Amino acid sequence: MPEYGRLAIDGGTPLCGEPWPSTMLGPAAVGQPEIDAVTAVLRSQKLFRFLDPATSRCAELEARFRALTGQDYALAVGGGTAALVCGLTGIGISEGDEVIVPAYTYIATPAAVLICGGVPVIAEIDETLTLDPARIEECITERTRAIVPVHMRGYPCDMARIMAVAERHGLDVLEDVAQACGGSCQGRRLGSFGRAGCFSLQQFKIITAGEGGMVVTSDETVFQRAALRHDSAMHFWQPAEGGVPPFPGENFRMNEMEGALGCAQFERLEGILARCRELCGRVRDGIADVDAFRVHRSADPDGECGISLTLLFGEGGQAQRFSEALRAEGIPCGSLYDKGIPDRHVFCYWDYVMRRSSQDRHGRPWTSPLHDQSRRYAPDMCPRTLDVLGRSVILSFSQTYEDRHAELMAAGIRKVAAGLS
Ligand SMILES: *Cc1c(COP(=O)(O)O)cnc(C)c1O
């Protein structure tokens, strides 16, 4: 190992003394094409997507997501959470149903289940940082209707094993692809495995429309039900075919500025992914012989988005020390312990799930006679998830990084590993 000198955390000189580039992905790439696309919509004065279906940018964005995932239908909506609500409505999730979600996902995933009247059942993750296929079956009850695998941080879930569990038990699968747009698993795009797939185009995702989301499916009934949920007057704009009876919706529509921005960003998707994968690969190669940690296990290394790399330590204290020391070197990274605010991606901080509270005066859906009211939640209910996350140091990548930032990352990791050993 090369000699790097004293660690910055012990008073040495930081390896990187300059500010780190933006960690944003799509939003940091916003440029003239986005400005032109949104401006053209404003000039046209056609802001509402159903005003002129022939020129709708929202419809164009839907076509791109159909092409990306190979699914027959796509529905643009106002956000990723709206996409999940519409997707879950599409597959028929209702009061009394249980839906299995991983213990590591953004709080929006269980929120969408609750909004649909279902109850989330929290399942353990494994060292892929995604749903552990071996821990799904223990969560299944007579009320279980669906599994929601979440491809966290661009890491694909083990879809072959998850689909096999779902098929064995007659359950639907709805993929939450909010953090992994463009990723794949065994050569198939994420969002193409489940009965529905849901994307987000919010600021912190790979590509953005400012706000926005997308539901994809090849099931016409799922699509029609999702569309009804997304607009209280859907049957005026697009009369439902296939005999799906109408029901009230919520006006989760995407507007044309968002549609245009989304289309311009979509053009950047493959470029952003290619650059992030290259940077991530450089760091991986640069730390391959460091034995202080292992990198996360992957269901498909080639299908990852490359936006993140997780270092797994033997125990939590090591991860915390490593993360502090690496940040002192000027290299951004995160661990479960060094966030000033609770991380809403970890089940124990899903406050309204832990407390079983809701907007309903009668406490539904939790108190519904259709549900198993004995179901309880506790901050220690998924020890395996807390163990894996506690031992993790997470590095993020953006196309804004230059090659030397990948080299600095690898050098920083080597320096800290040598200095702490
Ligand atoms: C961001 C996110 C969502 C919600 O998307 P919004 O567009 O913010 O509503 C859902 N699931 C996951 C995993 C996310 O990261």
GROMACS .gro file of C-alpha atoms and ligand atoms in nm:
model
  436
    1MET     CA    1   0.000   0.000   0.000
    2PRO     CA    2   0.128   0.347  -0.082
    3GLU     CA    3   0.213   0.583   0.200
    4TYR     CA    4  -0.037   0.870   0.223
    5GLY     CA    5   0.064   1.034   0.549
    6ARG     CA    6  -0.151   1.123   0.846
    7LEU     CA    7  -0.530   1.107   0.812
    8ALA     CA    8  -0.707   1.443   0.792
    9ILE     CA    9  -0.927   1.333   1.082
   10ASP     CA   10  -0.606   1.309   1.292
   11GLY     CA   11  -0.485   1.654   1.183
   12GLY     CA   12  -0.320   1.560   0.853
   13THR     CA   13  -0.374   1.740   0.522
   14PRO     CA   14  -0.700   1.645   0.345
   15LEU     CA   15  -0.648   1.456   0.021
   16CYS     CA   16  -0.900   1.681  -0.155
   17GLY     CA   17  -0.895   2.046  -0.054
   18GLU     CA   18  -1.130   2.179  -0.323
   19PRO     CA   19  -1.509   2.173  -0.329
   20TRP     CA   20  -1.660   1.852  -0.465
   21PRO     CA   21  -1.875   1.882  -0.782
   22SER     CA   22  -2.253   1.855  -0.768
   23THR     CA   23  -2.384   1.511  -0.674
   24MET     CA   24  -2.706   1.582  -0.869
   25LEU     CA   25  -2.765   1.374  -1.181
   26GLY     CA   26  -3.022   1.495  -1.439
   27PRO     CA   27  -3.076   1.839  -1.280
   28ALA     CA   28  -2.702   1.915  -1.304
   29ALA     CA   29  -2.719   1.844  -1.679
   30VAL     CA   30  -3.002   2.089  -1.748
   31GLY     CA   31  -2.897   2.308  -2.042
   32GLN     CA   32  -3.017   2.464  -2.364
   33PRO     CA   33  -3.226   2.164  -2.484
   34GLU     CA   34  -3.430   2.172  -2.163
   35ILE     CA   35  -3.467   2.550  -2.175
   36ASP     CA   36  -3.577   2.535  -2.539
   37ALA     CA   37  -3.823   2.252  -2.479
   38VAL     CA   38  -3.997   2.420  -2.185
   39THR     CA   39  -3.993   2.761  -2.354
   40ALA     CA   40  -4.156   2.616  -2.667
   41VAL     CA   41  -4.441   2.480  -2.456
   42LEU     CA   42  -4.490   2.817  -2.289
   43ARG     CA   43  -4.491   2.994  -2.626
   44SER     CA   44  -4.747   2.748  -2.762
   45GLN     CA   45  -4.976   2.825  -2.466
   46LYS     CA   46  -5.071   2.455  -2.464
   47LEU     CA   47  -4.996   2.368  -2.104
   48PHE     CA   48  -5.260   2.102  -2.047
   49ARG     CA   49  -5.174   1.759  -2.178
   50PHE     CA   50  -5.516   1.669  -2.316
   51LEU     CA   51  -5.559   1.999  -2.502
   52ASP     CA   52  -5.389   1.876  -2.818
   53PRO     CA   53  -5.308   1.504  -2.786
   54ALA     CA   54  -5.133   1.502  -3.126
   55THR     CA   55  -4.855   1.736  -3.006
   56SER     CA   56  -4.852   1.647  -2.636
   57ARG     CA   57  -4.502   1.625  -2.487
   58CYS     CA   58  -4.645   1.415  -2.203
   59ALA     CA   59  -4.766   1.164  -2.461
   60GLU     CA   60  -4.420   1.169  -2.619
   61LEU     CA   61  -4.258   1.099  -2.282
   62GLU     CA   62  -4.498   0.808  -2.234
   63ALA     CA   63  -4.387   0.667  -2.570
   64ARG     CA   64  -4.025   0.686  -2.458
   65PHE     CA   65  -4.098   0.491  -2.140
   66ARG     CA   66  -4.289   0.230  -2.339
   67ALA     CA   67  -3.986   0.192  -2.564
   68LEU     CA   68  -3.748   0.183  -2.265
   69THR     CA   69  -3.934  -0.091  -2.077
   70GLY     CA   70  -4.106  -0.273  -2.361
   71GLN     CA   71  -4.436  -0.241  -2.174
   72ASP     CA   72  -4.747  -0.173  -2.387
   73TYR     CA   73  -4.885   0.118  -2.182
   74ALA     CA   74  -4.735   0.415  -2.000
   75LEU     CA   75  -4.907   0.685  -1.798
   76ALA     CA   76  -4.733   1.012  -1.709
   77VAL     CA   77  -4.830   1.144  -1.367
   78GLY     CA   78  -4.731   1.428  -1.135
   79GLY     CA   79  -4.482   1.239  -0.921
   80GLY     CA   80  -4.331   0.907  -0.818
   81THR     CA   81  -4.566   0.870  -0.523
   82ALA     CA   82  -4.861   0.939  -0.755
   83ALA     CA   83  -4.720   0.673  -0.989
   84LEU     CA   84  -4.715   0.422  -0.704
   85VAL     CA   85  -5.070   0.514  -0.597
   86CYS     CA   86  -5.193   0.480  -0.958
   87GLY     CA   87  -4.998   0.157  -1.012
   88LEU     CA   88  -5.129   0.001  -0.691
   89THR     CA   89  -5.481   0.114  -0.779
   90GLY     CA   90  -5.422  -0.035  -1.123
   91ILE     CA   91  -5.343  -0.379  -0.983
   92GLY     CA   92  -5.645  -0.349  -0.752
   93ILE     CA   93  -5.489  -0.291  -0.407
   94SER     CA   94  -5.772  -0.204  -0.167
   95GLU     CA   95  -5.860  -0.195   0.200
   96GLY     CA   96  -5.786  -0.529   0.360
   97ASP     CA   97  -5.489  -0.606   0.134
   98GLU     CA   98  -5.133  -0.648   0.254
   99VAL     CA   99  -4.842  -0.541   0.036
  100ILE     CA  100  -4.483  -0.648   0.104
  101VAL     CA  101  -4.229  -0.364   0.089
  102PRO     CA  102  -3.857  -0.369   0.173
  103ALA     CA  103  -3.736  -0.219   0.503
  104TYR     CA  104  -3.505   0.005   0.300
  105THR     CA  105  -3.695   0.231   0.061
  106TYR     CA  106  -3.818   0.588   0.057
  107ILE     CA  107  -4.119   0.642   0.287
  108ALA     CA  108  -4.330   0.709  -0.027
  109THR     CA  109  -4.345   0.333  -0.098
  110PRO     CA  110  -4.534   0.237   0.220
  111ALA     CA  111  -4.725   0.568   0.200
  112ALA     CA  112  -4.869   0.472  -0.139
  113VAL     CA  113  -4.984   0.136  -0.003
  114LEU     CA  114  -5.161   0.310   0.288
  115ILE     CA  115  -5.318   0.571   0.059
  116CYS     CA  116  -5.472   0.282  -0.139
  117GLY     CA  117  -5.619   0.139   0.183
  118GLY     CA  118  -5.364  -0.142   0.204
  119VAL     CA  119  -5.124  -0.214   0.485
  120PRO     CA  120  -4.748  -0.242   0.427
  121VAL     CA  121  -4.568  -0.551   0.553
  122ILE     CA  122  -4.201  -0.476   0.600
  123ALA     CA  123  -3.950  -0.733   0.472
  124GLU     CA  124  -3.574  -0.758   0.530
  125ILE     CA  125  -3.312  -0.657   0.276
  126ASP     CA  126  -2.983  -0.840   0.218
  127GLU     CA  127  -2.633  -0.729   0.116
  128THR     CA  128  -2.763  -0.618  -0.224
  129LEU     CA  129  -2.937  -0.339  -0.023
  130THR     CA  130  -3.263  -0.456  -0.183
  131LEU     CA  131  -3.542  -0.696  -0.087
  132ASP     CA  132  -3.404  -1.034   0.028
  133PRO     CA  133  -3.589  -1.295  -0.184
  134ALA     CA  134  -3.537  -1.552   0.095
  135ARG     CA  135  -3.720  -1.334   0.349
  136ILE     CA  136  -4.038  -1.267   0.150
  137GLU     CA  137  -4.223  -1.589   0.223
  138GLU     CA  138  -4.225  -1.533   0.601
  139CYS     CA  139  -4.421  -1.209   0.537
  140ILE     CA  140  -4.698  -1.371   0.332
  141THR     CA  141  -5.042  -1.410   0.492
  142GLU     CA  142  -5.388  -1.482   0.352
  143ARG     CA  143  -5.426  -1.104   0.300
  144THR     CA  144  -5.108  -1.056   0.095
  145ARG     CA  145  -5.179  -0.933  -0.258
  146ALA     CA  146  -4.855  -0.788  -0.390
  147ILE     CA  147  -4.479  -0.750  -0.353
  148VAL     CA  148  -4.309  -0.415  -0.424
  149PRO     CA  149  -3.938  -0.468  -0.497
  150VAL     CA  150  -3.750  -0.137  -0.487
  151HIS     CA  151  -3.433  -0.100  -0.696
  152MET     CA  152  -3.254   0.123  -0.446
  153ARG     CA  153  -2.968   0.352  -0.550
  154GLY     CA  154  -2.963   0.203  -0.897
  155TYR     CA  155  -2.909  -0.154  -0.768
  156PRO     CA  156  -3.138  -0.407  -0.941
  157CYS     CA  157  -3.335  -0.644  -0.719
  158ASP     CA  158  -3.294  -1.016  -0.785
  159MET     CA  159  -3.600  -1.019  -1.009
  160ALA     CA  160  -3.581  -1.386  -1.114
  161ARG     CA  161  -3.606  -1.504  -0.754
  162ILE     CA  162  -3.866  -1.242  -0.656
  163MET     CA  163  -4.086  -1.329  -0.955
  164ALA     CA  164  -4.056  -1.699  -0.865
  165VAL     CA  165  -4.179  -1.634  -0.508
  166ALA     CA  166  -4.464  -1.419  -0.642
  167GLU     CA  167  -4.569  -1.685  -0.892
  168ARG     CA  168  -4.557  -1.959  -0.632
  169HIS     CA  169  -4.802  -1.764  -0.414
  170GLY     CA  170  -5.015  -1.601  -0.683
  171LEU     CA  171  -4.903  -1.248  -0.591
  172ASP     CA  172  -4.869  -0.941  -0.810
  173VAL     CA  173  -4.536  -0.762  -0.842
  174LEU     CA  174  -4.514  -0.384  -0.877
  175GLU     CA  175  -4.160  -0.250  -0.923
  176ASP     CA  176  -4.057   0.080  -0.765
  177VAL     CA  177  -3.798   0.205  -1.016
  178ALA     CA  178  -3.783   0.561  -0.878
  179GLN     CA  179  -3.408   0.534  -0.812
  180ALA     CA  180  -3.304   0.313  -1.102
  181CYS     CA  181  -3.442   0.450  -1.430
  182GLY     CA  182  -3.258   0.279  -1.716
  183GLY     CA  183  -3.112  -0.001  -1.503
  184SER     CA  184  -3.161  -0.365  -1.592
  185CYS     CA  185  -3.149  -0.716  -1.452
  186GLN     CA  186  -3.022  -1.008  -1.666
  187GLY     CA  187  -3.058  -0.798  -1.979
  188ARG     CA  188  -3.414  -0.684  -1.911
  189ARG     CA  189  -3.490  -0.326  -1.816
  190LEU     CA  190  -3.615  -0.258  -1.466
  191GLY     CA  191  -3.986  -0.183  -1.475
  192SER     CA  192  -4.046  -0.459  -1.731
  193PHE     CA  193  -4.074  -0.752  -1.487
  194GLY     CA  194  -4.372  -0.662  -1.272
  195ARG     CA  195  -4.740  -0.632  -1.361
  196ALA     CA  196  -4.661  -0.260  -1.328
  197GLY     CA  197  -4.350  -0.047  -1.289
  198CYS     CA  198  -4.336   0.301  -1.133
  199PHE     CA  199  -4.079   0.574  -1.196
  200SER     CA  200  -4.010   0.918  -1.045
  201LEU     CA  201  -3.877   1.224  -1.228
  202GLN     CA  202  -3.821   1.435  -0.919
  203GLN     CA  203  -3.509   1.649  -0.858
  204PHE     CA  204  -3.304   1.379  -0.682
  205LYS     CA  205  -3.358   1.103  -0.941
  206ILE     CA  206  -3.146   1.008  -1.242
  207ILE     CA  207  -3.344   1.222  -1.486
  208THR     CA  208  -3.595   1.487  -1.387
  209ALA     CA  209  -3.904   1.673  -1.502
  210GLY     CA  210  -3.891   1.895  -1.194
  211GLU     CA  211  -4.162   1.671  -1.055
  212GLY     CA  212  -4.315   1.378  -1.232
  213GLY     CA  213  -4.368   1.007  -1.247
  214MET     CA  214  -4.453   0.726  -1.486
  215VAL     CA  215  -4.651   0.403  -1.459
  216VAL     CA  216  -4.578   0.129  -1.713
  217THR     CA  217  -4.773  -0.192  -1.764
  218SER     CA  218  -4.874  -0.434  -2.038
  219ASP     CA  219  -5.211  -0.504  -1.878
  220GLU     CA  220  -5.487  -0.292  -2.027
  221THR     CA  221  -5.706  -0.310  -1.717
  222VAL     CA  222  -5.416  -0.200  -1.494
  223PHE     CA  223  -5.354   0.092  -1.729
  224GLN     CA  224  -5.720   0.198  -1.742
  225ARG     CA  225  -5.755   0.183  -1.364
  226ALA     CA  226  -5.431   0.379  -1.317
  227ALA     CA  227  -5.554   0.638  -1.569
  228LEU     CA  228  -5.889   0.671  -1.388
  229ARG     CA  229  -5.711   0.729  -1.059
  230HIS     CA  230  -5.489   0.996  -1.217
  231ASP     CA  231  -5.777   1.217  -1.341
  232SER     CA  232  -6.124   1.264  -1.200
  233ALA     CA  233  -6.261   1.313  -1.551
  234MET     CA  234  -6.046   1.064  -1.739
  235HIS     CA  235  -6.341   0.925  -1.933
  236PHE     CA  236  -6.393   1.271  -2.089
  237TRP     CA  237  -6.038   1.294  -2.222
  238GLN     CA  238  -5.990   0.931  -2.315
  239PRO     CA  239  -6.296   0.706  -2.288
  240ALA     CA  240  -6.190   0.384  -2.115
  241GLU     CA  241  -6.198   0.074  -2.329
  242GLY     CA  242  -6.204  -0.280  -2.203
  243GLY     CA  243  -6.514  -0.231  -1.987
  244VAL     CA  244  -6.337  -0.086  -1.683
  245PRO     CA  245  -6.605   0.094  -1.479
  246PRO     CA  246  -6.524   0.456  -1.383
  247PHE     CA  247  -6.439   0.567  -1.029
  248PRO     CA  248  -6.321   0.896  -0.874
  249GLY     CA  249  -5.966   1.006  -0.948
  250GLU     CA  250  -5.727   1.261  -0.802
  251ASN     CA  251  -5.583   1.481  -1.076
  252PHE     CA  252  -5.231   1.351  -1.067
  253ARG     CA  253  -5.178   1.475  -1.423
  254MET     CA  254  -4.840   1.578  -1.561
  255ASN     CA  255  -4.834   1.918  -1.734
  256GLU     CA  256  -4.675   1.992  -2.071
  257MET     CA  257  -4.377   2.184  -1.929
  258GLU     CA  258  -4.291   1.876  -1.725
  259GLY     CA  259  -4.351   1.652  -2.026
  260ALA     CA  260  -4.116   1.863  -2.240
  261LEU     CA  261  -3.849   1.877  -1.968
  262GLY     CA  262  -3.880   1.502  -1.918
  263CYS     CA  263  -3.834   1.439  -2.294
  264ALA     CA  264  -3.522   1.658  -2.306
  265GLN     CA  265  -3.380   1.480  -2.001
  266PHE     CA  266  -3.468   1.137  -2.141
  267GLU     CA  267  -3.224   1.209  -2.425
  268ARG     CA  268  -2.950   1.233  -2.161
  269LEU     CA  269  -3.038   0.911  -1.976
  270GLU     CA  270  -2.801   0.668  -2.149
  271GLY     CA  271  -2.517   0.922  -2.142
  272ILE     CA  272  -2.558   0.987  -1.771
  273LEU     CA  273  -2.569   0.614  -1.698
  274ALA     CA  274  -2.265   0.539  -1.915
  275ARG     CA  275  -2.058   0.808  -1.746
  276CYS     CA  276  -2.164   0.708  -1.395
  277ARG     CA  277  -2.090   0.342  -1.468
  278GLU     CA  278  -1.746   0.438  -1.595
  279LEU     CA  279  -1.666   0.646  -1.286
  280CYS     CA  280  -1.803   0.381  -1.052
  281GLY     CA  281  -1.599   0.114  -1.233
  282ARG     CA  282  -1.281   0.319  -1.194
  283VAL     CA  283  -1.333   0.344  -0.819
  284ARG     CA  284  -1.417  -0.027  -0.794
  285ASP     CA  285  -1.097  -0.116  -0.981
  286GLY     CA  286  -0.896   0.131  -0.772
  287ILE     CA  287  -1.000  -0.031  -0.443
  288ALA     CA  288  -1.020  -0.395  -0.554
  289ASP     CA  289  -0.729  -0.505  -0.336
  290VAL     CA  290  -0.837  -0.320  -0.018
  291ASP     CA  291  -0.956  -0.578   0.234
  292ALA     CA  292  -1.101  -0.349   0.505
  293PHE     CA  293  -1.448  -0.397   0.349
  294ARG     CA  294  -1.635  -0.571   0.068
  295VAL     CA  295  -1.844  -0.388  -0.191
  296HIS     CA  296  -2.218  -0.458  -0.190
  297ARG     CA  297  -2.340  -0.780  -0.349
  298SER     CA  298  -2.518  -0.730  -0.679
  299ALA     CA  299  -2.803  -0.918  -0.843
  300ASP     CA  300  -2.654  -0.806  -1.175
  301PRO     CA  301  -2.337  -0.589  -1.177
  302ASP     CA  302  -2.385  -0.502  -1.546
  303GLY     CA  303  -2.742  -0.386  -1.488
  304GLU     CA  304  -2.658  -0.140  -1.213
  305CYS     CA  305  -2.701   0.230  -1.289
  306GLY     CA  306  -2.355   0.310  -1.151
  307ILE     CA  307  -2.486   0.599  -0.944
  308SER     CA  308  -2.371   0.447  -0.618
  309LEU     CA  309  -2.123   0.207  -0.460
  310THR     CA  310  -2.161   0.066  -0.110
  311LEU     CA  311  -1.868  -0.045   0.108
  312LEU     CA  312  -1.973  -0.309   0.362
  313PHE     CA  313  -1.772  -0.333   0.684
  314GLY     CA  314  -1.762  -0.604   0.948
  315GLU     CA  315  -1.948  -0.393   1.202
  316GLY     CA  316  -2.121  -0.056   1.235
  317GLY     CA  317  -1.852   0.127   1.434
  318GLN     CA  318  -1.600   0.063   1.156
  319ALA     CA  319  -1.838   0.204   0.895
  320GLN     CA  320  -1.901   0.515   1.103
  321ARG     CA  321  -1.529   0.578   1.163
  322PHE     CA  322  -1.448   0.516   0.798
  323SER     CA  323  -1.719   0.750   0.677
  324GLU     CA  324  -1.608   1.031   0.912
  325ALA     CA  325  -1.244   0.989   0.811
  326LEU     CA  326  -1.325   0.983   0.439
  327ARG     CA  327  -1.533   1.300   0.463
  328ALA     CA  328  -1.247   1.466   0.651
  329GLU     CA  329  -1.033   1.389   0.343
  330GLY     CA  330  -1.282   1.595   0.140
  331ILE     CA  331  -1.454   1.295  -0.019
  332PRO     CA  332  -1.834   1.292   0.023
  333CYS     CA  333  -1.991   0.969   0.151
  334GLY     CA  334  -2.261   0.864   0.392
  335SER     CA  335  -2.334   0.612   0.663
  336LEU     CA  336  -2.647   0.546   0.865
  337TYR     CA  337  -2.500   0.721   1.168
  338ASP     CA  338  -2.379   1.052   1.035
  339LYS     CA  339  -2.699   1.206   0.908
  340GLY     CA  340  -2.815   1.509   1.103
  341ILE     CA  341  -3.174   1.425   1.010
  342PRO     CA  342  -3.335   1.080   1.032
  343ASP     CA  343  -3.306   0.894   0.703
  344ARG     CA  344  -3.661   0.846   0.570
  345HIS     CA  345  -3.534   0.558   0.357
  346VAL     CA  346  -3.499   0.337   0.667
  347PHE     CA  347  -3.815   0.172   0.802
  348CYS     CA  348  -3.759   0.277   1.165
  349TYR     CA  349  -3.797   0.642   1.061
  350TRP     CA  350  -4.128   0.588   0.878
  351ASP     CA  351  -4.309   0.765   1.161
  352TYR     CA  352  -4.669   0.720   1.047
  353VAL     CA  353  -4.607   0.351   0.980
  354MET     CA  354  -4.435   0.292   1.315
  355ARG     CA  355  -4.717   0.481   1.494
  356ARG     CA  356  -4.992   0.344   1.270
  357SER     CA  357  -5.142   0.691   1.227
  358SER     CA  358  -5.347   0.817   0.933
  359GLN     CA  359  -5.554   1.112   0.811
  360ASP     CA  360  -5.872   0.921   0.887
  361ARG     CA  361  -6.068   1.022   1.199
  362HIS     CA  362  -6.137   0.654   1.262
  363GLY     CA  363  -5.778   0.552   1.212
  364ARG     CA  364  -5.834   0.358   0.890
  365PRO     CA  365  -5.689   0.171   0.712
  366TRP     CA  366  -5.512   0.048   1.026
  367THR     CA  367  -5.837  -0.001   1.219
  368SER     CA  368  -6.032  -0.152   0.929
  369PRO     CA  369  -6.217  -0.473   1.018
  370LEU     CA  370  -6.084  -0.606   0.686
  371HIS     CA  371  -5.728  -0.586   0.819
  372ASP     CA  372  -5.538  -0.793   1.070
  373GLN     CA  373  -5.550  -0.539   1.350
  374SER     CA  374  -5.294  -0.727   1.555
  375ARG     CA  375  -5.017  -0.628   1.313
  376ARG     CA  376  -4.751  -0.425   1.499
  377TYR     CA  377  -4.447  -0.227   1.392
  378ALA     CA  378  -4.134  -0.153   1.591
  379PRO     CA  379  -3.802   0.021   1.519
  380ASP     CA  380  -3.616  -0.305   1.585
  381MET     CA  381  -3.840  -0.532   1.376
  382CYS     CA  382  -3.591  -0.577   1.089
  383PRO     CA  383  -3.253  -0.633   1.260
  384ARG     CA  384  -3.089  -0.770   0.945
  385THR     CA  385  -3.169  -0.448   0.755
  386LEU     CA  386  -3.033  -0.230   1.036
  387ASP     CA  387  -2.723  -0.449   1.051
  388VAL     CA  388  -2.654  -0.423   0.675
  389LEU     CA  389  -2.724  -0.049   0.657
  390GLY     CA  390  -2.528   0.012   0.976
  391ARG     CA  391  -2.222  -0.156   0.823
  392SER     CA  392  -2.252   0.043   0.499
  393VAL     CA  393  -2.061   0.343   0.369
  394ILE     CA  394  -2.230   0.474   0.056
  395LEU     CA  395  -2.054   0.661  -0.226
  396SER     CA  396  -2.252   0.845  -0.493
  397PHE     CA  397  -2.157   0.922  -0.854
  398SER     CA  398  -2.265   1.194  -1.091
  399GLN     CA  399  -2.176   1.270  -1.452
  400THR     CA  400  -2.047   1.602  -1.313
  401TYR     CA  401  -1.739   1.422  -1.176
  402GLU     CA  402  -1.418   1.428  -1.374
  403ASP     CA  403  -1.188   1.128  -1.395
  404ARG     CA  404  -0.971   1.277  -1.124
  405HIS     CA  405  -1.265   1.271  -0.882
  406ALA     CA  406  -1.287   0.895  -0.926
  407GLU     CA  407  -0.912   0.875  -0.868
  408LEU     CA  408  -0.943   1.095  -0.559
  409MET     CA  409  -1.221   0.872  -0.428
  410ALA     CA  410  -1.015   0.557  -0.473
  411ALA     CA  411  -0.707   0.722  -0.323
  412GLY     CA  412  -0.909   0.855  -0.029
  413ILE     CA  413  -1.055   0.512   0.040
  414ARG     CA  414  -0.706   0.354   0.024
  415LYS     CA  415  -0.563   0.624   0.252
  416VAL     CA  416  -0.837   0.586   0.513
  417ALA     CA  417  -0.825   0.205   0.499
  418ALA     CA  418  -0.448   0.215   0.557
  419GLY     CA  419  -0.469   0.485   0.823
  420LEU     CA  420  -0.742   0.320   1.029
  421SER     CA  421  -0.600  -0.034   1.014
  422LIG     C1  422  -3.830   0.939  -0.474
  422LIG     C2  423  -3.891   0.806  -0.449
  422LIG     C3  424  -4.029   0.786  -0.454
  422LIG     C4  425  -4.127   0.899  -0.467
  422LIG     O1  426  -4.110   0.980  -0.577
  422LIG     P1  427  -4.163   1.133  -0.574
  422LIG     O2  428  -4.151   1.175  -0.715
  422LIG     O3  429  -4.076   1.209  -0.481
  422LIG     O4  430  -4.305   1.130  -0.527
  422LIG     C5  431  -4.078   0.657  -0.438
  422LIG     N1  432  -3.995   0.554  -0.417
  422LIG     C6  433  -3.862   0.568  -0.409
  422LIG     C7  434  -3.775   0.449  -0.387
  422LIG     C8  435  -3.804   0.695  -0.423
  422LIG     O5  436  -3.672   0.709  -0.412
   0.00000   0.00000   0.00000
